[in-house]
Amino acid sequence: MAKRINEFDYVIYLGAGRKALSESLLETFNNYEGPFFAINHNAEQFKEKMPWLNINGEALVNQVEVPDNQSQNLAEERIVYDVTGNGTAVSLVGNKVDDSGSVPLLLNSNNIYYFAGQNLYSPFEEYITQSLINFFGEEGKGITKYLRLEDVHPKVDPDQLREQAEFLKEKDIPYMVAVIPEYTNNGKTVHLVDSPKLVKTLKYMQNNGASIVMHGYKHQYRSSETGEGFEFWDAENDRPVYQPANEKAKQRSDFTTNAAYEAFVEEGEEYERTYMENAIESGIEELVAHDLYPVAFEAPHYAISQQGYKIVSEHFSCYVGQLQLTDLTWKGEFAPPYESRPEFVHGMTVYPETLGYIEEGDDKAIEKMQEKIEIKSKYNHSYLSAFYHPYLGLEGLKEVVKNLNEVDGTWLDLKQRENRVQVNDISIFTKGGEYQVEKPFLASDYERNLLIRKSLIWSIPVLLVGVTLVIFLIRKRKKKSCLK
């Protein structure tokens, strides 16, 4: 690497923990002539690379400010390095908790950057992302907005949903609708076939601005109601889905050796793959049977394992929402500020959700979302994206749309992008707002049963008419016989 360092256009060093860097590594970085970005720990060792940087210990901050722009209160106090940078440009500062002043957080001198925070939790990662635009010499692409109607399952009120769809059509706003094909609660299930009016509404939406997102298959793993529970993550044990829901979850303490536990995990990963494949296959097949064409995937509660992303990527080219960064816990979720293709999602394009949602019963929910919009709208190249639960009614949706419309930007229409969805003999492609669907006449058992059900429904009136006519003719014939 030392001999090839100057073949790279950019070099970024992420100090994930405190450590002494080797002389050879320091020499390699010192010899690099291009743009260089050091993040977090160990920057004090780059004395030759950054002679202007002085680290004077640590500081505790509770607010960040972009000079001549805006300030943002932090959800919790953060430890940062107390630095000074002679002759540098400072694009981000942190205000100290003890009101003793501020410290530079993001410094730049002749394309040598340093970020003085000690972690990358929000909003630090957003500021770094914005600085990378300048670091890479890119121009901002402006703001992209999107809106998603969430948790639409077979028990949702179709009239309420139709009202919101008509409003969005009137406003000429493209949007997403996250559909859960199966509703389950207390052992009872309801499918789209049982909700023909909802299917009709979804078709109306698909034809008038909506892109369908498959939001899991039943949004439930154990005994919780659809929309409340997880599906691709065992939340009770905070781990991937390794076992059937009705089995007692095995823990590390149940195994006497590491080898036995590792064998269980390996077997669990095979179970997870089969479980997820069945869910994805069933969901796509049911939607397509009703002429509803999903173009993206969203994991329930954004919770999914690293293997799960690999499985999803084999069927979808597009992922919507936030990302779970680790298999250690589902609570480590992250939303990049704009669309990207992180390596761990295996080629899928991620369209991030950055604003959250309107929580029922929270009188300040709209205000909180507006505050996020004001902050994130200052960024270049960023997404302003939110989701909304239709059961909250039309007025709340109008408020969300109003706030988003006050920001100049482009509404995302997923159908305009190139998307691919594939399962068994079903292929769905979108480009320029057009769908291309390839499938056999009957692509699944669900579709076959649906056709039989429709045939029976159509045939019953014909059968009744026929029976009535036969009875009428028999009676008429008997009457003639009596007259003789």
CSV table of C-alpha atoms in Angstrom, one decimal:
chain,number,residue,atom,x,y,z
A,1,MET,CA,0.0,0.0,0.0
A,2,ALA,CA,2.8,2.4,0.8
A,3,LYS,CA,4.1,2.3,-2.7
A,4,ARG,CA,0.7,2.7,-4.2
A,5,ILE,CA,-0.8,5.4,-1.9
A,6,ASN,CA,-0.6,8.2,-4.5
A,7,GLU,CA,-2.6,6.1,-7.0
A,8,PHE,CA,-5.6,6.9,-4.9
A,9,ASP,CA,-7.6,10.0,-5.6
A,10,TYR,CA,-8.7,10.4,-1.9
A,11,VAL,CA,-7.7,8.9,1.4
A,12,ILE,CA,-9.9,8.8,4.5
A,13,TYR,CA,-8.7,7.6,7.9
A,14,LEU,CA,-11.3,6.6,10.5
A,15,GLY,CA,-9.9,6.4,14.0
A,16,ALA,CA,-12.5,4.0,15.5
A,17,GLY,CA,-10.5,3.7,18.7
A,18,ARG,CA,-7.4,5.1,20.5
A,19,LYS,CA,-4.3,3.3,19.4
A,20,ALA,CA,-0.6,4.0,18.6
A,21,LEU,CA,-0.2,4.1,14.8
A,22,SER,CA,2.9,2.4,13.3
A,23,GLU,CA,5.7,4.5,11.9
A,24,SER,CA,5.2,2.9,8.5
A,25,LEU,CA,1.5,3.9,8.4
A,26,LEU,CA,2.3,7.4,9.4
A,27,GLU,CA,5.0,7.7,6.8
A,28,THR,CA,2.6,6.3,4.2
A,29,PHE,CA,0.0,9.0,5.0
A,30,ASN,CA,2.6,11.7,5.2
A,31,ASN,CA,3.7,10.9,1.7
A,32,TYR,CA,0.2,11.1,0.3
A,33,GLU,CA,-0.2,14.2,-1.8
A,34,GLY,CA,-4.0,14.2,-2.4
A,35,PRO,CA,-7.0,15.1,-0.3
A,36,PHE,CA,-6.9,13.6,3.2
A,37,PHE,CA,-9.7,13.3,5.8
A,38,ALA,CA,-9.0,12.1,9.4
A,39,ILE,CA,-12.0,11.3,11.6
A,40,ASN,CA,-12.3,10.8,15.3
A,41,HIS,CA,-9.3,9.4,17.2
A,42,ASN,CA,-5.5,9.5,16.8
A,43,ALA,CA,-5.2,12.6,14.7
A,44,GLU,CA,-2.6,14.1,17.1
A,45,GLN,CA,-0.2,11.5,15.6
A,46,PHE,CA,-0.4,13.2,12.2
A,47,LYS,CA,2.0,15.9,13.2
A,48,GLU,CA,3.7,16.2,9.8
A,49,LYS,CA,0.4,15.8,7.9
A,50,MET,CA,-1.5,18.3,10.0
A,51,PRO,CA,1.0,20.6,11.7
A,52,TRP,CA,-1.7,23.2,12.3
A,53,LEU,CA,-3.7,20.8,14.5
A,54,ASN,CA,-3.4,21.0,18.3
A,55,ILE,CA,-5.4,18.8,20.6
A,56,ASN,CA,-5.9,20.2,24.1
A,57,GLY,CA,-7.7,17.4,25.8
A,58,GLU,CA,-11.5,16.8,25.6
A,59,ALA,CA,-14.6,18.9,25.8
A,60,LEU,CA,-18.3,18.2,26.4
A,61,VAL,CA,-20.7,19.8,23.9
A,62,ASN,CA,-24.5,19.9,23.7
A,63,GLN,CA,-25.0,22.0,20.6
A,64,VAL,CA,-23.5,22.2,17.2
A,65,GLU,CA,-23.4,25.3,14.9
A,66,VAL,CA,-22.6,25.8,11.2
A,67,PRO,CA,-21.1,29.3,10.9
A,68,ASP,CA,-23.6,31.8,9.4
A,69,ASN,CA,-26.2,29.0,9.0
A,70,GLN,CA,-28.0,27.3,11.9
A,71,SER,CA,-27.6,25.6,15.3
A,72,GLN,CA,-28.8,22.2,16.4
A,73,ASN,CA,-29.3,21.0,20.0
A,74,LEU,CA,-28.0,17.5,20.6
A,75,ALA,CA,-30.2,14.8,22.0
A,76,GLU,CA,-27.4,14.0,24.5
A,77,GLU,CA,-24.1,15.5,25.5
A,78,ARG,CA,-21.1,14.4,23.4
A,79,ILE,CA,-17.4,14.1,24.2
A,80,VAL,CA,-15.3,15.7,21.5
A,81,TYR,CA,-11.6,16.7,21.2
A,82,ASP,CA,-10.8,20.2,22.3
A,83,VAL,CA,-8.8,21.4,19.3
A,84,THR,CA,-7.4,24.5,17.8
A,85,GLY,CA,-6.4,24.8,14.2
A,86,ASN,CA,-4.2,27.7,13.2
A,87,GLY,CA,-5.0,29.0,9.7
A,88,THR,CA,-7.7,26.5,9.0
A,89,ALA,CA,-11.3,26.9,7.8
A,90,VAL,CA,-13.8,25.9,10.4
A,91,SER,CA,-17.2,24.7,9.1
A,92,LEU,CA,-18.7,23.2,12.3
A,93,VAL,CA,-18.3,24.2,15.9
A,94,GLY,CA,-19.6,22.7,19.2
A,95,ASN,CA,-20.8,24.7,22.1
A,96,LYS,CA,-19.6,23.5,25.4
A,97,VAL,CA,-22.0,22.3,28.1
A,98,ASP,CA,-20.4,24.6,30.7
A,99,ASP,CA,-21.0,27.7,28.6
A,100,SER,CA,-17.3,28.4,28.5
A,101,GLY,CA,-17.3,28.9,24.7
A,102,SER,CA,-17.1,26.7,21.7
A,103,VAL,CA,-14.6,24.3,20.0
A,104,PRO,CA,-14.0,23.6,16.3
A,105,LEU,CA,-15.4,20.3,15.2
A,106,LEU,CA,-14.7,20.2,11.5
A,107,LEU,CA,-11.5,21.8,10.1
A,108,ASN,CA,-10.0,22.1,6.7
A,109,SER,CA,-6.7,23.4,5.4
A,110,ASN,CA,-5.7,22.9,1.8
A,111,ASN,CA,-7.9,19.8,1.4
A,112,ILE,CA,-6.7,18.2,4.6
A,113,TYR,CA,-9.7,17.7,6.8
A,114,TYR,CA,-10.2,16.7,10.4
A,115,PHE,CA,-13.4,15.9,12.4
A,116,ALA,CA,-13.0,16.2,16.2
A,117,GLY,CA,-16.0,14.2,17.4
A,118,GLN,CA,-15.4,10.9,19.1
A,119,ASN,CA,-18.4,9.1,17.5
A,120,LEU,CA,-20.5,9.2,14.4
A,121,TYR,CA,-24.0,9.2,15.9
A,122,SER,CA,-26.6,11.6,14.5
A,123,PRO,CA,-26.2,14.4,13.7
A,124,PHE,CA,-22.4,14.1,13.4
A,125,GLU,CA,-22.6,11.6,10.6
A,126,GLU,CA,-24.8,14.0,8.6
A,127,TYR,CA,-22.4,16.9,8.9
A,128,ILE,CA,-19.5,14.6,7.9
A,129,THR,CA,-21.5,13.4,4.9
A,130,GLN,CA,-22.1,17.0,3.9
A,131,SER,CA,-18.4,17.8,4.2
A,132,LEU,CA,-17.6,14.8,2.0
A,133,ILE,CA,-19.4,16.6,-0.9
A,134,ASN,CA,-16.8,19.3,-0.7
A,135,PHE,CA,-14.0,16.8,0.0
A,136,PHE,CA,-14.8,14.9,-3.2
A,137,GLY,CA,-15.3,18.1,-5.2
A,138,GLU,CA,-18.9,17.3,-6.0
A,139,GLU,CA,-21.7,19.7,-6.5
A,140,GLY,CA,-24.8,19.4,-4.4
A,141,LYS,CA,-27.7,17.9,-6.3
A,142,GLY,CA,-30.3,19.7,-4.3
A,143,ILE,CA,-33.1,18.4,-2.1
A,144,THR,CA,-35.2,15.3,-2.8
A,145,LYS,CA,-38.5,14.8,-1.0
A,146,TYR,CA,-40.6,11.7,-0.5
A,147,LEU,CA,-43.7,10.7,1.4
A,148,ARG,CA,-44.7,7.1,2.3
A,149,LEU,CA,-48.1,6.0,3.5
A,150,GLU,CA,-47.3,3.2,6.0
A,151,ASP,CA,-48.6,-0.1,7.2
A,152,VAL,CA,-51.4,-0.6,4.7
A,153,HIS,CA,-52.7,-4.1,5.3
A,154,PRO,CA,-56.0,-5.9,4.5
A,155,LYS,CA,-57.8,-4.5,7.6
A,156,VAL,CA,-57.1,-0.8,6.7
A,157,ASP,CA,-60.1,1.4,6.0
A,158,PRO,CA,-60.2,1.6,2.1
A,159,ASP,CA,-62.4,4.7,2.1
A,160,GLN,CA,-60.0,6.6,4.4
A,161,LEU,CA,-57.1,5.6,2.2
A,162,ARG,CA,-58.9,6.5,-1.0
A,163,GLU,CA,-59.5,10.0,0.4
A,164,GLN,CA,-55.8,10.5,1.1
A,165,ALA,CA,-54.9,9.1,-2.3
A,166,GLU,CA,-57.3,11.6,-4.0
A,167,PHE,CA,-55.7,14.5,-2.1
A,168,LEU,CA,-52.2,13.5,-3.1
A,169,LYS,CA,-53.3,13.1,-6.7
A,170,GLU,CA,-54.9,16.6,-6.6
A,171,LYS,CA,-51.6,18.0,-5.3
A,172,ASP,CA,-49.7,16.1,-8.1
A,173,ILE,CA,-47.4,14.5,-5.5
A,174,PRO,CA,-45.8,11.1,-6.3
A,175,TYR,CA,-45.6,9.0,-3.1
A,176,MET,CA,-45.1,5.5,-1.8
A,177,VAL,CA,-47.5,3.1,-0.1
A,178,ALA,CA,-46.0,0.4,2.1
A,179,VAL,CA,-48.3,-2.6,1.8
A,180,ILE,CA,-48.4,-5.7,4.1
A,181,PRO,CA,-50.2,-8.4,2.1
A,182,GLU,CA,-51.4,-10.5,5.1
A,183,TYR,CA,-53.0,-9.3,8.3
A,184,THR,CA,-52.8,-11.6,11.3
A,185,ASN,CA,-54.0,-11.2,14.9
A,186,ASN,CA,-54.8,-13.8,17.6
A,187,GLY,CA,-54.4,-16.7,15.1
A,188,LYS,CA,-56.7,-15.2,12.5
A,189,THR,CA,-55.5,-14.1,9.1
A,190,VAL,CA,-56.9,-11.8,6.5
A,191,HIS,CA,-55.5,-11.5,2.9
A,192,LEU,CA,-55.9,-9.0,0.2
A,193,VAL,CA,-58.4,-11.4,-1.5
A,194,ASP,CA,-60.7,-10.8,1.5
A,195,SER,CA,-60.5,-7.0,1.0
A,196,PRO,CA,-61.6,-6.4,-2.6
A,197,LYS,CA,-62.4,-2.7,-1.9
A,198,LEU,CA,-58.9,-2.2,-0.6
A,199,VAL,CA,-57.4,-3.8,-3.6
A,200,LYS,CA,-59.4,-1.5,-5.8
A,201,THR,CA,-58.1,1.5,-3.8
A,202,LEU,CA,-54.5,0.3,-4.1
A,203,LYS,CA,-54.9,-0.1,-7.9
A,204,TYR,CA,-56.3,3.5,-8.0
A,205,MET,CA,-53.2,4.6,-6.1
A,206,GLN,CA,-50.8,2.7,-8.3
A,207,ASN,CA,-52.4,4.4,-11.3
A,208,ASN,CA,-52.3,7.8,-9.8
A,209,GLY,CA,-48.9,8.6,-8.4
A,210,ALA,CA,-48.2,5.8,-5.9
A,211,SER,CA,-45.3,3.3,-6.0
A,212,ILE,CA,-45.9,0.1,-4.0
A,213,VAL,CA,-43.4,-0.9,-1.4
A,214,MET,CA,-43.5,-4.4,0.1
A,215,HIS,CA,-43.4,-3.8,3.8
A,216,GLY,CA,-42.7,-7.4,4.8
A,217,TYR,CA,-45.3,-10.1,4.4
A,218,LYS,CA,-47.2,-10.0,7.6
A,219,HIS,CA,-45.2,-7.5,9.8
A,220,GLN,CA,-45.3,-10.0,12.7
A,221,TYR,CA,-43.1,-12.8,14.0
A,222,ARG,CA,-44.6,-14.1,17.3
A,223,SER,CA,-48.0,-13.3,18.7
A,224,SER,CA,-48.2,-9.5,18.1
A,225,GLU,CA,-50.7,-7.9,15.7
A,226,THR,CA,-49.7,-7.1,12.2
A,227,GLY,CA,-48.1,-3.6,12.1
A,228,GLU,CA,-47.1,-3.8,15.7
A,229,GLY,CA,-44.6,-6.7,15.7
A,230,PHE,CA,-41.4,-7.3,14.0
A,231,GLU,CA,-41.0,-9.9,11.2
A,232,PHE,CA,-37.4,-10.3,10.2
A,233,TRP,CA,-35.9,-9.8,13.7
A,234,ASP,CA,-36.4,-11.6,17.0
A,235,ALA,CA,-37.0,-8.4,19.0
A,236,GLU,CA,-37.6,-10.3,22.3
A,237,ASN,CA,-34.0,-11.7,22.2
A,238,ASP,CA,-32.6,-8.9,20.0
A,239,ARG,CA,-31.1,-11.2,17.4
A,240,PRO,CA,-31.8,-12.6,13.9
A,241,VAL,CA,-34.7,-15.0,13.5
A,242,TYR,CA,-33.0,-18.3,14.2
A,243,GLN,CA,-36.1,-20.4,15.2
A,244,PRO,CA,-39.8,-20.8,14.6
A,245,ALA,CA,-41.9,-18.4,16.6
A,246,ASN,CA,-43.5,-21.2,18.6
A,247,GLU,CA,-40.2,-22.6,19.9
A,248,LYS,CA,-38.5,-21.6,23.1
A,249,ALA,CA,-35.6,-19.4,22.1
A,250,LYS,CA,-32.3,-21.0,22.8
A,251,GLN,CA,-29.6,-18.9,24.4
A,252,ARG,CA,-25.8,-19.2,24.6
A,253,SER,CA,-26.2,-20.5,28.2
A,254,ASP,CA,-28.1,-23.6,26.7
A,255,PHE,CA,-24.9,-24.8,25.1
A,256,THR,CA,-21.9,-26.3,26.9
A,257,THR,CA,-19.3,-25.4,24.2
A,258,ASN,CA,-18.7,-22.6,21.7
A,259,ALA,CA,-18.7,-25.2,19.0
A,260,ALA,CA,-22.2,-26.4,19.9
A,261,TYR,CA,-23.5,-22.8,20.0
A,262,GLU,CA,-21.8,-21.9,16.7
A,263,ALA,CA,-23.5,-25.0,15.1
A,264,PHE,CA,-26.9,-23.7,16.4
A,265,VAL,CA,-26.2,-20.3,14.9
A,266,GLU,CA,-25.3,-21.8,11.5
A,267,GLU,CA,-28.5,-23.9,11.6
A,268,GLY,CA,-30.4,-20.7,12.6
A,269,GLU,CA,-29.0,-18.8,9.6
A,270,GLU,CA,-30.3,-21.5,7.3
A,271,TYR,CA,-33.7,-21.3,9.0
A,272,GLU,CA,-33.7,-17.5,8.6
A,273,ARG,CA,-32.9,-17.8,4.9
A,274,THR,CA,-35.8,-20.2,4.3
A,275,TYR,CA,-38.1,-18.1,6.5
A,276,MET,CA,-37.3,-14.9,4.7
A,277,GLU,CA,-37.4,-16.5,1.2
A,278,ASN,CA,-40.9,-17.8,1.9
A,279,ALA,CA,-42.2,-14.5,3.2
A,280,ILE,CA,-40.7,-12.5,0.2
A,281,GLU,CA,-42.0,-15.0,-2.3
A,282,SER,CA,-45.5,-15.1,-0.8
A,283,GLY,CA,-45.7,-11.3,-0.6
A,284,ILE,CA,-44.7,-10.7,-4.1
A,285,GLU,CA,-47.0,-13.4,-5.5
A,286,GLU,CA,-50.0,-12.2,-3.6
A,287,LEU,CA,-49.5,-8.6,-4.7
A,288,VAL,CA,-48.9,-9.5,-8.3
A,289,ALA,CA,-52.0,-11.8,-8.4
A,290,HIS,CA,-54.0,-8.6,-7.8
A,291,ASP,CA,-52.1,-6.6,-10.4
A,292,LEU,CA,-50.2,-4.7,-7.7
A,293,TYR,CA,-46.5,-4.4,-8.5
A,294,PRO,CA,-44.0,-3.7,-5.7
A,295,VAL,CA,-40.9,-1.8,-6.8
A,296,ALA,CA,-39.1,-1.7,-3.4
A,297,PHE,CA,-38.7,-3.4,0.0
A,298,GLU,CA,-38.9,-2.1,3.5
A,299,ALA,CA,-38.2,-4.2,6.6
A,300,PRO,CA,-40.8,-3.9,9.4
A,301,HIS,CA,-39.5,-1.5,12.0
A,302,TYR,CA,-36.3,-1.3,9.8
A,303,ALA,CA,-35.1,-4.4,11.7
A,304,ILE,CA,-33.2,-7.0,9.7
A,305,SER,CA,-30.0,-8.9,9.9
A,306,GLN,CA,-27.0,-8.5,7.7
A,307,GLN,CA,-27.8,-11.8,6.0
A,308,GLY,CA,-31.3,-10.5,5.6
A,309,TYR,CA,-30.1,-7.6,3.4
A,310,LYS,CA,-28.3,-10.2,1.2
A,311,ILE,CA,-31.5,-12.2,0.8
A,312,VAL,CA,-33.6,-9.1,0.0
A,313,SER,CA,-31.1,-7.9,-2.6
A,314,GLU,CA,-31.6,-11.2,-4.5
A,315,HIS,CA,-35.2,-10.1,-5.2
A,316,PHE,CA,-35.2,-6.3,-5.0
A,317,SER,CA,-32.8,-3.7,-6.4
A,318,CYS,CA,-34.3,-0.9,-4.2
A,319,TYR,CA,-34.6,-0.6,-0.4
A,320,VAL,CA,-36.6,2.1,1.4
A,321,GLY,CA,-36.2,3.4,5.0
A,322,GLN,CA,-33.4,3.3,7.6
A,323,LEU,CA,-30.7,0.7,7.9
A,324,GLN,CA,-29.8,-1.6,10.7
A,325,LEU,CA,-26.0,-1.5,11.0
A,326,THR,CA,-25.2,-4.5,13.0
A,327,ASP,CA,-26.5,-7.9,14.1
A,328,LEU,CA,-25.6,-7.0,17.7
A,329,THR,CA,-28.9,-5.1,18.1
A,330,TRP,CA,-31.7,-3.7,16.0
A,331,LYS,CA,-31.5,-0.4,17.9
A,332,GLY,CA,-28.5,0.6,15.9
A,333,GLU,CA,-30.4,2.1,13.0
A,334,PHE,CA,-29.1,4.8,10.7
A,335,ALA,CA,-30.4,6.9,7.8
A,336,PRO,CA,-27.8,8.3,5.4
A,337,PRO,CA,-28.7,11.9,4.3
A,338,TYR,CA,-29.2,10.9,0.7
A,339,GLU,CA,-29.6,7.9,-1.6
A,340,SER,CA,-26.6,5.5,-1.6
A,341,ARG,CA,-25.5,1.9,-2.1
A,342,PRO,CA,-23.7,0.8,1.0
A,343,GLU,CA,-21.7,-2.4,0.5
A,344,PHE,CA,-23.6,-4.4,3.1
A,345,VAL,CA,-26.9,-4.1,1.2
A,346,HIS,CA,-25.3,-5.8,-1.8
A,347,GLY,CA,-26.0,-3.4,-4.6
A,348,MET,CA,-29.5,-2.2,-3.6
A,349,THR,CA,-30.1,1.5,-3.9
A,350,VAL,CA,-31.2,2.9,-0.5
A,351,TYR,CA,-33.7,5.7,-0.4
A,352,PRO,CA,-33.4,6.9,3.2
A,353,GLU,CA,-36.2,8.0,5.5
A,354,THR,CA,-34.8,11.0,7.4
A,355,LEU,CA,-37.7,12.8,9.1
A,356,GLY,CA,-39.6,10.1,11.1
A,357,TYR,CA,-43.3,10.1,11.4
A,358,ILE,CA,-46.3,11.7,13.1
A,359,GLU,CA,-46.9,9.8,16.4
A,360,GLU,CA,-50.5,9.4,17.5
A,361,GLY,CA,-51.2,11.4,20.6
A,362,ASP,CA,-48.1,13.6,20.3
A,363,ASP,CA,-49.4,17.2,20.1
A,364,LYS,CA,-46.0,18.4,19.1
A,365,ALA,CA,-45.3,15.8,16.4
A,366,ILE,CA,-45.9,18.2,13.5
A,367,GLU,CA,-43.7,20.8,15.2
A,368,LYS,CA,-40.9,18.2,15.8
A,369,MET,CA,-41.0,17.2,12.1
A,370,GLN,CA,-40.9,20.8,11.1
A,371,GLU,CA,-37.7,21.4,13.2
A,372,LYS,CA,-36.1,18.5,11.4
A,373,ILE,CA,-37.1,19.9,8.0
A,374,GLU,CA,-35.6,23.2,8.9
A,375,ILE,CA,-32.3,21.7,9.8
A,376,LYS,CA,-32.0,19.1,7.0
A,377,SER,CA,-33.2,21.5,4.3
A,378,LYS,CA,-30.0,23.5,4.9
A,379,TYR,CA,-27.9,20.6,3.6
A,380,ASN,CA,-27.0,20.1,0.0
A,381,HIS,CA,-27.6,16.8,-1.7
A,382,SER,CA,-30.0,15.7,1.1
A,383,TYR,CA,-33.3,13.9,1.5
A,384,LEU,CA,-36.4,15.2,3.3
A,385,SER,CA,-38.4,12.0,3.7
A,386,ALA,CA,-41.2,11.0,6.1
A,387,PHE,CA,-43.9,8.4,6.5
A,388,TYR,CA,-47.5,8.8,7.7
A,389,HIS,CA,-50.0,6.3,9.0
A,390,PRO,CA,-53.3,6.6,7.1
A,391,TYR,CA,-55.4,5.9,10.2
A,392,LEU,CA,-54.4,9.3,11.5
A,393,GLY,CA,-56.7,10.9,8.9
A,394,LEU,CA,-56.5,13.5,6.1
A,395,GLU,CA,-55.8,16.6,8.1
A,396,GLY,CA,-52.5,15.4,9.5
A,397,LEU,CA,-51.4,14.3,6.1
A,398,LYS,CA,-52.2,17.8,4.8
A,399,GLU,CA,-49.9,19.3,7.5
A,400,VAL,CA,-47.0,17.0,6.5
A,401,VAL,CA,-47.4,17.8,2.8
A,402,LYS,CA,-47.7,21.5,3.6
A,403,ASN,CA,-44.4,21.5,5.5
A,404,LEU,CA,-42.6,19.6,2.8
A,405,ASN,CA,-44.0,21.7,0.1
A,406,GLU,CA,-42.5,24.8,1.7
A,407,VAL,CA,-39.0,23.5,0.8
A,408,ASP,CA,-37.8,23.7,-2.7
A,409,GLY,CA,-36.9,20.3,-4.0
A,410,THR,CA,-37.9,17.4,-6.2
A,411,TRP,CA,-40.5,14.8,-5.2
A,412,LEU,CA,-39.1,11.3,-5.7
A,413,ASP,CA,-41.2,9.1,-8.0
A,414,LEU,CA,-39.8,5.5,-7.6
A,415,LYS,CA,-41.5,4.4,-10.8
A,416,GLN,CA,-39.3,6.9,-12.7
A,417,ARG,CA,-36.2,5.1,-11.5
A,418,GLU,CA,-34.9,1.8,-12.9
A,419,ASN,CA,-36.0,-0.9,-10.5
A,420,ARG,CA,-36.0,-4.7,-10.6
A,421,VAL,CA,-38.1,-7.2,-8.6
A,422,GLN,CA,-37.6,-10.9,-9.2
A,423,VAL,CA,-39.1,-14.0,-7.6
A,424,ASN,CA,-39.5,-17.4,-9.3
A,425,ASP,CA,-41.2,-16.8,-12.7
A,426,ILE,CA,-42.2,-13.2,-11.8
A,427,SER,CA,-40.1,-10.2,-13.0
A,428,ILE,CA,-41.1,-6.6,-12.5
A,429,PHE,CA,-39.1,-3.7,-14.1
A,430,THR,CA,-39.7,0.0,-14.0
A,431,LYS,CA,-38.2,2.8,-16.0
A,432,GLY,CA,-39.5,6.2,-16.9
A,433,GLY,CA,-42.8,5.6,-15.0
A,434,GLU,CA,-43.6,2.5,-17.0
A,435,TYR,CA,-44.0,-1.1,-15.7
A,436,GLN,CA,-42.8,-4.1,-17.5
A,437,VAL,CA,-44.2,-7.3,-15.9
A,438,GLU,CA,-43.1,-10.8,-17.0
A,439,LYS,CA,-45.0,-13.8,-15.6
A,440,PRO,CA,-46.9,-16.9,-16.6
A,441,PHE,CA,-50.7,-16.9,-16.8
A,442,LEU,CA,-50.9,-18.4,-13.3
A,443,ALA,CA,-47.7,-17.5,-11.4
A,444,SER,CA,-48.6,-19.0,-8.0
A,445,ASP,CA,-51.0,-21.2,-6.0
A,446,TYR,CA,-52.4,-18.0,-4.6
A,447,GLU,CA,-53.2,-16.7,-8.1
A,448,ARG,CA,-54.7,-20.0,-9.1
A,449,ASN,CA,-57.0,-20.0,-6.1
A,450,LEU,CA,-57.9,-16.4,-6.7
A,451,LEU,CA,-59.0,-17.3,-10.3
A,452,ILE,CA,-61.1,-20.2,-9.0
A,453,ARG,CA,-62.7,-18.0,-6.4
A,454,LYS,CA,-63.5,-15.3,-9.0
A,455,SER,CA,-64.8,-18.0,-11.4
A,456,LEU,CA,-67.2,-19.3,-8.7
A,457,ILE,CA,-68.4,-15.8,-7.9
A,458,TRP,CA,-69.0,-15.1,-11.6
A,459,SER,CA,-70.7,-18.5,-12.2
A,460,ILE,CA,-73.1,-18.3,-9.2
A,461,PRO,CA,-75.4,-15.7,-10.8
A,462,VAL,CA,-75.4,-17.6,-14.1
A,463,LEU,CA,-76.2,-20.8,-12.2
A,464,LEU,CA,-79.0,-19.2,-10.3
A,465,VAL,CA,-80.5,-17.8,-13.5
A,466,GLY,CA,-80.2,-21.2,-15.1
A,467,VAL,CA,-81.9,-23.0,-12.2
A,468,THR,CA,-84.6,-20.3,-12.1
A,469,LEU,CA,-85.3,-20.8,-15.8
A,470,VAL,CA,-85.4,-24.6,-15.5
A,471,ILE,CA,-87.9,-24.3,-12.6
A,472,PHE,CA,-90.0,-21.9,-14.6
A,473,LEU,CA,-90.1,-24.2,-17.6
A,474,ILE,CA,-91.0,-27.2,-15.5
A,475,ARG,CA,-93.8,-25.4,-13.8
A,476,LYS,CA,-95.1,-24.1,-17.1
A,477,ARG,CA,-95.0,-27.6,-18.6
A,478,LYS,CA,-96.9,-29.0,-15.6
A,479,LYS,CA,-99.5,-26.3,-16.0
A,480,LYS,CA,-100.1,-27.2,-19.6
A,481,SER,CA,-100.4,-30.8,-18.6
A,482,CYS,CA,-103.1,-29.9,-16.1
A,483,LEU,CA,-105.0,-28.0,-18.8
A,484,LYS,CA,-105.2,-31.1,-21.0
